[in-house]
Every structure is written in C-alpha cells, then in structure tokens.
Tab-separated table of C-alpha atoms and ligand atoms in Angstrom:
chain	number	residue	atom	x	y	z
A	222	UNK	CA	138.562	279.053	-54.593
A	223	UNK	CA	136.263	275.688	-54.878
A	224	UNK	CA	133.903	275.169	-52.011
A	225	UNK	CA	133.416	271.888	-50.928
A	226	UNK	CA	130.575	271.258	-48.604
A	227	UNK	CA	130.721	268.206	-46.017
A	228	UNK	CA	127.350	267.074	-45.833
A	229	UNK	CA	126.596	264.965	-42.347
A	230	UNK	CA	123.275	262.689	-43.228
A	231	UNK	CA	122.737	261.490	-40.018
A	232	UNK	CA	120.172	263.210	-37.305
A	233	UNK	CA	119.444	260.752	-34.723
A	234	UNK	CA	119.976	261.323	-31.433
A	235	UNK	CA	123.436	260.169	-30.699
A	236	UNK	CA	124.717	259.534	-34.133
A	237	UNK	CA	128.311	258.410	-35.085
A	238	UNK	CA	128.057	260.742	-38.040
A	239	UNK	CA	128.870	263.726	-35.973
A	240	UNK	CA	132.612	261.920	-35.437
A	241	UNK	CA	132.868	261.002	-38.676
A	242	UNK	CA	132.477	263.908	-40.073
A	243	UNK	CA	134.348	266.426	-37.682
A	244	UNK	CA	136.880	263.805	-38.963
A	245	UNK	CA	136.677	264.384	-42.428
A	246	UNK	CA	137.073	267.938	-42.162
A	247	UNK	CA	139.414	268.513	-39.944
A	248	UNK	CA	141.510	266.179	-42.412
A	249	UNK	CA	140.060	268.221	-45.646
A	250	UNK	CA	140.689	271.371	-43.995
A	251	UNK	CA	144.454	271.099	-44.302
A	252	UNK	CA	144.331	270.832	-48.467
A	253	UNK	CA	144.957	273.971	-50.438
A	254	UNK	CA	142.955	273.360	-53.282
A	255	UNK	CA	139.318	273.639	-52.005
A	256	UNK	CA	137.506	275.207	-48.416
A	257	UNK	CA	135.530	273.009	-46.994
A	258	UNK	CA	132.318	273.700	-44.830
A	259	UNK	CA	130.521	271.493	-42.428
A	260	UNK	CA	126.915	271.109	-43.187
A	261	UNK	CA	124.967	269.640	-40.697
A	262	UNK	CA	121.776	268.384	-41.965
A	263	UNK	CA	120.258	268.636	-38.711
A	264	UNK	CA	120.280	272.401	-38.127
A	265	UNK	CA	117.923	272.955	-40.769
A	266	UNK	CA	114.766	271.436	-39.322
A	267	UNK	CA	113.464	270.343	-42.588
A	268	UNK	CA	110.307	268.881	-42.376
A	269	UNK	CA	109.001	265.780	-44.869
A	270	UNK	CA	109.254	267.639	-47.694
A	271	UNK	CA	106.516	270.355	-47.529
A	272	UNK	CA	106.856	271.571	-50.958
A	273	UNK	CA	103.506	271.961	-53.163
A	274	UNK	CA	106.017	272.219	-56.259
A	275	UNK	CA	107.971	269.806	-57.907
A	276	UNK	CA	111.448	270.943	-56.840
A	277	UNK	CA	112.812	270.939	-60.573
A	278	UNK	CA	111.025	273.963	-61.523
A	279	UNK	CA	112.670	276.065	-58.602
A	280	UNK	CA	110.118	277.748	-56.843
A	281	UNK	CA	110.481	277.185	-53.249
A	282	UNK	CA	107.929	278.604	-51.216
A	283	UNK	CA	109.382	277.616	-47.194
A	284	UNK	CA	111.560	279.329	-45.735
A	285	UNK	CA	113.145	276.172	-44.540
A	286	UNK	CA	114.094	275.187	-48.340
A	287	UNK	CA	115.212	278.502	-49.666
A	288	UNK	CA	117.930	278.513	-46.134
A	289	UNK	CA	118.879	274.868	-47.346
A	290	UNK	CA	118.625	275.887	-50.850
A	291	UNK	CA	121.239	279.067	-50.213
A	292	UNK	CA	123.333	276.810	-48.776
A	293	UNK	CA	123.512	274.151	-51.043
A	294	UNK	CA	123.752	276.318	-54.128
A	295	UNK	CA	126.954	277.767	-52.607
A	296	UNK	CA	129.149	274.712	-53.127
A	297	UNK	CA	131.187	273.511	-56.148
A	298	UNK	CA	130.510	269.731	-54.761
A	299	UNK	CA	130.090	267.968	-51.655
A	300	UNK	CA	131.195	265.210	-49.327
A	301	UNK	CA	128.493	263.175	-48.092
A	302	UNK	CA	129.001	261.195	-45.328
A	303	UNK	CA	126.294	258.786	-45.112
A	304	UNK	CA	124.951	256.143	-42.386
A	305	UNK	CA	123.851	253.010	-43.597
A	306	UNK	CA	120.100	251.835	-42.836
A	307	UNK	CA	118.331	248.874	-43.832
A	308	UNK	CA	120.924	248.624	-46.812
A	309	UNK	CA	120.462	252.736	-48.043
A	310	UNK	CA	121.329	255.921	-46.632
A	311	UNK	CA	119.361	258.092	-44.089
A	312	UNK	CA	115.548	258.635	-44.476
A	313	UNK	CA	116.975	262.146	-43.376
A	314	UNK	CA	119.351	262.686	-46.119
A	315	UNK	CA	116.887	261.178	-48.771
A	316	UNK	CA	114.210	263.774	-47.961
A	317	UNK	CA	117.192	266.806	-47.891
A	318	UNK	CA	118.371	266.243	-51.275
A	319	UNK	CA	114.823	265.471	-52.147
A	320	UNK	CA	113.975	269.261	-51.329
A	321	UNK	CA	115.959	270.667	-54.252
A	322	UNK	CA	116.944	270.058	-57.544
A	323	UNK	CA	118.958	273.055	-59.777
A	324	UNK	CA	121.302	273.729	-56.454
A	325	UNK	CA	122.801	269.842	-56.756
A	326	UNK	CA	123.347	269.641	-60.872
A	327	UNK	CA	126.501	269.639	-62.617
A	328	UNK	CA	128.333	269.258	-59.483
A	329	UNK	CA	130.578	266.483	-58.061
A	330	UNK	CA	130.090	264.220	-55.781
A	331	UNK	CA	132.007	261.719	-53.265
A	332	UNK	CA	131.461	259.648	-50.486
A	333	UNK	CA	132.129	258.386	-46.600
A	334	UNK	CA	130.103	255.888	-45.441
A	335	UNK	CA	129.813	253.863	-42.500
A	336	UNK	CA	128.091	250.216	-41.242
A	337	UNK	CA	128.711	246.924	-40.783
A	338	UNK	CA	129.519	246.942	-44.423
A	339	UNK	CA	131.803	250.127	-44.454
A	340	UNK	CA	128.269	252.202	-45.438
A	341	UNK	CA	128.519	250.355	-48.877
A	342	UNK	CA	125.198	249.574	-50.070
A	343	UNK	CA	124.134	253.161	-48.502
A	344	UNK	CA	126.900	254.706	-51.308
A	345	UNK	CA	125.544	252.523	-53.920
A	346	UNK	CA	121.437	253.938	-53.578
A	347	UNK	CA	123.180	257.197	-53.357
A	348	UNK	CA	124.968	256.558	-56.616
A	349	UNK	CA	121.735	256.425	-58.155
A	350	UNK	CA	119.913	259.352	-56.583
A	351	UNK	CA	122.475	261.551	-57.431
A	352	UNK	CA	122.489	260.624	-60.960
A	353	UNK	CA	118.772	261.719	-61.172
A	354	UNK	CA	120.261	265.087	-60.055
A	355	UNK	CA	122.816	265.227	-62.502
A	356	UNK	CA	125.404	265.022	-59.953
A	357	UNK	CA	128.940	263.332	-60.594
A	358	UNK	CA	130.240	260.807	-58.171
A	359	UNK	CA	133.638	259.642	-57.851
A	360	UNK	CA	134.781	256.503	-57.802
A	361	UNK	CA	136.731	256.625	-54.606
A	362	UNK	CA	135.041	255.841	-51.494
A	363	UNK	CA	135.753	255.680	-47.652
A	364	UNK	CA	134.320	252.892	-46.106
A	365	UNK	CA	133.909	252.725	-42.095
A	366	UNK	CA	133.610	249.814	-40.079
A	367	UNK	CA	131.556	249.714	-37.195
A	368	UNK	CA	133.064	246.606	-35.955
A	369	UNK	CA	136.665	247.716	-36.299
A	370	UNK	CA	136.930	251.888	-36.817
A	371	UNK	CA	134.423	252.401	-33.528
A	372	UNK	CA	134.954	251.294	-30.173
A	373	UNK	CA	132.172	249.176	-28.682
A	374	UNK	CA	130.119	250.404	-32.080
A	375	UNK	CA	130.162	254.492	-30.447
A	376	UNK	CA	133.646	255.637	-30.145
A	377	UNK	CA	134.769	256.699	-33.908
A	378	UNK	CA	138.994	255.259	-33.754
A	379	UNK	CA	139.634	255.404	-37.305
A	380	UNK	CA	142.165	252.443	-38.461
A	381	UNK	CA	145.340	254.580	-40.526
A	382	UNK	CA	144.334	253.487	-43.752
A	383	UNK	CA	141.119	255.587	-44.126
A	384	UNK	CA	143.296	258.819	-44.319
A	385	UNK	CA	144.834	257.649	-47.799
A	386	UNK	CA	141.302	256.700	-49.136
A	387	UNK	CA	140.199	259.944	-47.773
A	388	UNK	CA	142.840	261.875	-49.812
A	389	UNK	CA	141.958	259.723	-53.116
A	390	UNK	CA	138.428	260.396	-52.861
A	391	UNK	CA	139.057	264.268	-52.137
A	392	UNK	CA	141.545	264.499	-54.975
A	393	UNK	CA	139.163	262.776	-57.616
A	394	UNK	CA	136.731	265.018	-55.663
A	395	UNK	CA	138.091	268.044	-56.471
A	396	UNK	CA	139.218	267.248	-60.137
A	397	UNK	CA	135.945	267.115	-61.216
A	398	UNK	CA	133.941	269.767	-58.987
A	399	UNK	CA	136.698	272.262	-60.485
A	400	UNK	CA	135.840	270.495	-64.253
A	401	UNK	CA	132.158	270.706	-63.987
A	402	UNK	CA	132.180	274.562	-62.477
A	403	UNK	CA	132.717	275.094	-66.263
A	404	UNK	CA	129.469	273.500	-67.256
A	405	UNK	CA	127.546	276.181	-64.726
A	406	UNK	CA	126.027	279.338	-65.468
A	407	UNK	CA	127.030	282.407	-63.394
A	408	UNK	CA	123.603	282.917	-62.419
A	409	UNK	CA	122.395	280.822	-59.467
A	410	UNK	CA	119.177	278.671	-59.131
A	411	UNK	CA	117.649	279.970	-55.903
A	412	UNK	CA	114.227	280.999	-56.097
B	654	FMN	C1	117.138	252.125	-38.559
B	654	FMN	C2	118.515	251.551	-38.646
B	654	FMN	C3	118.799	250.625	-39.625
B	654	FMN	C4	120.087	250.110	-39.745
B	654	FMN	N1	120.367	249.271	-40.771
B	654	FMN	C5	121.653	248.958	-41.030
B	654	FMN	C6	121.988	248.255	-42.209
B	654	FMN	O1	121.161	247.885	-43.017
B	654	FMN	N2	123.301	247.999	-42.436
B	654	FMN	C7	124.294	248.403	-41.588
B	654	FMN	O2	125.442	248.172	-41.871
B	654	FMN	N3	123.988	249.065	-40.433
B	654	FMN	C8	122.708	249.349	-40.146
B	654	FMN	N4	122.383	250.051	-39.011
B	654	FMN	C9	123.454	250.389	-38.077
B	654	FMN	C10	123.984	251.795	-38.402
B	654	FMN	O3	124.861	251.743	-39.508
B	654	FMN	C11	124.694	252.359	-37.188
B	654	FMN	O4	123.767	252.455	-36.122
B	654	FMN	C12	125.285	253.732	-37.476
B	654	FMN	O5	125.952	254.198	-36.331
B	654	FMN	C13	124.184	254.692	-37.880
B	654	FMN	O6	124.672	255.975	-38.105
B	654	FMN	P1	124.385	257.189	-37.078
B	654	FMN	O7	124.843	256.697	-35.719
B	654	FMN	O8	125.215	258.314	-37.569
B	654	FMN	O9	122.927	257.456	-37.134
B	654	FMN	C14	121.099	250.526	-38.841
B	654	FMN	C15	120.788	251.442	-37.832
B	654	FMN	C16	119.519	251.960	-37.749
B	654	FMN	C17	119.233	252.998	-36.684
C-alpha cells in the first residue's frame, strides 16, 4: 500500500498548522488508495542543522537526523502543509528538509498552504526547494485563507470548497507517488 506522509511545517507556539493538518488527514484517511501518517515536525527537536556532512552523501551522524531520516524514508510522498512567512514557508520546515537528501528523491509531492494569500507564495519557494531534491510536485494546491477559513485569524472553519481541492491534489498526489515508486531502488538511503 502507498504511504503518504502529512508533513505539519509549523512549530510555533500556538500554530494554526496543527488544525490544518488534523484536517487534512482526517479527510485523507477515508481514501483507499494510500495510508496516511501525521508527521509533526515538531516532535523531532531538530536543531539548525548540526550536520558536519553535506546531506547528499548520506552519512548522518545525530541521532536526531537518522529518527527524521527513518521516518522520512518510509513514505512514497508527502503532504506538506505549509505556513506562510515573510512570503516563504517555515524557517522550521526549510531547515527539516534541509537535513536530508536521498530519503526525499523520486518522490511526489503536494501542497496545503495557508496566509493571507491562501499560503501561495510559501508553495511557490517550496516548488523550488523540492526540485533541488528531485521531488515531484503536483499541480493542485489547497489554499487557506486566514481572513475567511479561520475565525478571528485562530479558529481553523474551513469554507466547503477546500474538500474538492483537497481530493484533486490527493488524487494527482497519489498518481504520481505510485508512478515514481518505480523509479526507486528496493534498498533504502538511511545511513
Ligand atoms: C514571522 C511571521 C511572518 C509572517 N509573514 C506572513 C506573510 O508573509 N504572508 C502571510 O500571508 N502571512 C504571514 N504571516 C501570518 C501567518 O501566515 C499566520 O500567522 C499563520 O497562522 C502562521 O502559521 P502557524 O500559525 O501555523 O505558525 C506571518 C506570520 C509570522 C509569525
């Protein structure tokens, strides 16, 4: 069965990401074609990365990055549900997929954002970063408002529409973790 893993990129105290992505889960949860796992950024305690290695050539020497690294390796592609600040994603998030490298390639991508510009610009850097990783991203994106999908900009009310883009993205999601698995050797990349 594909493994799809829901990756929350917010830590900050009181973050809306938590909502969001209970959200998205509980609504993947219910497809057939994939399991889908919470990952929670936050529980890992990653540092700044602390690496002395360039994470391309695999040899993680924390114990913090080979428990990320296990966990990240065990997914066919991901959900990542991204804040928006100062027009990109989480400093957070950046440094997490910063820590690895083999664990994130020839896998899909797709994405839930959320701002004052439905997390848009955040999706965009993202876009970019996980090209250098040799990750695929879909084309179909959820976009949160602040203004109109949370209450007084804290209480996550998600208008109807989002569960339709929600299903598009995980359906293009899907398509193309299941297509790339091909590309993957059996053997996996943790160190
Ligand atoms: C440091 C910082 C920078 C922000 N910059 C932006 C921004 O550029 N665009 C935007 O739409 N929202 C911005 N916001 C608002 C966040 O999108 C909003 O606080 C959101 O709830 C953050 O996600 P979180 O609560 O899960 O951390 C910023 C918030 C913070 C804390």
């Amino acid at each position: 069965m594909l493994s799809i893993g829901i990756i929350l990129g917010s830590t900050r105290p009181g973050r809306n990401g938590e909502a969001v992505a209970r959200w998205v889960h509980q609504l993947a949860r219910r497809r057939t074609d994939a399991t889908f796992e919470l990952v929670d950024i936050a529980d890992f305690g990653l540092p700044l990365l602390d690496e002395p290695v360039p994470p391309s050539l695999g040899h993680y020497s924390k114990d913090h990055t080979k428990a990320w690294a296990r966990v990240i390796d065990g997914f066919d592609g991901f959900v990542i549900v991204t804040p928006e600040y100062n027009h990109s994603t989480s400093g957070a998030l950046k440094n997490a997929i910063d820590y690895l490298y083999g664990e994130w390639n020839n896998k899909a991508a797709g994405f839930v954002g959320y701002g004052s510009a439905g997390g848009a610009r955040a999706v965009e850097h993202l876009r970019l970063i996980m090209a250098e990783l040799q990750v695929a991203t879909v084309r179909a994106q959820v976009m949160l408002s602040l203004a109109t999908d949370f209450e007084n900009y804290s209480t996550f009310r998600p208008a109807p529409q989002h569960e339709g883009s929600l299903a598009a993205m995980l359906d293009q999601l899907v398509a193309w973790s299941t297509a790339l698995r091909t590309l993957r050797p059996a053997a996996m990349h943790v160190a």
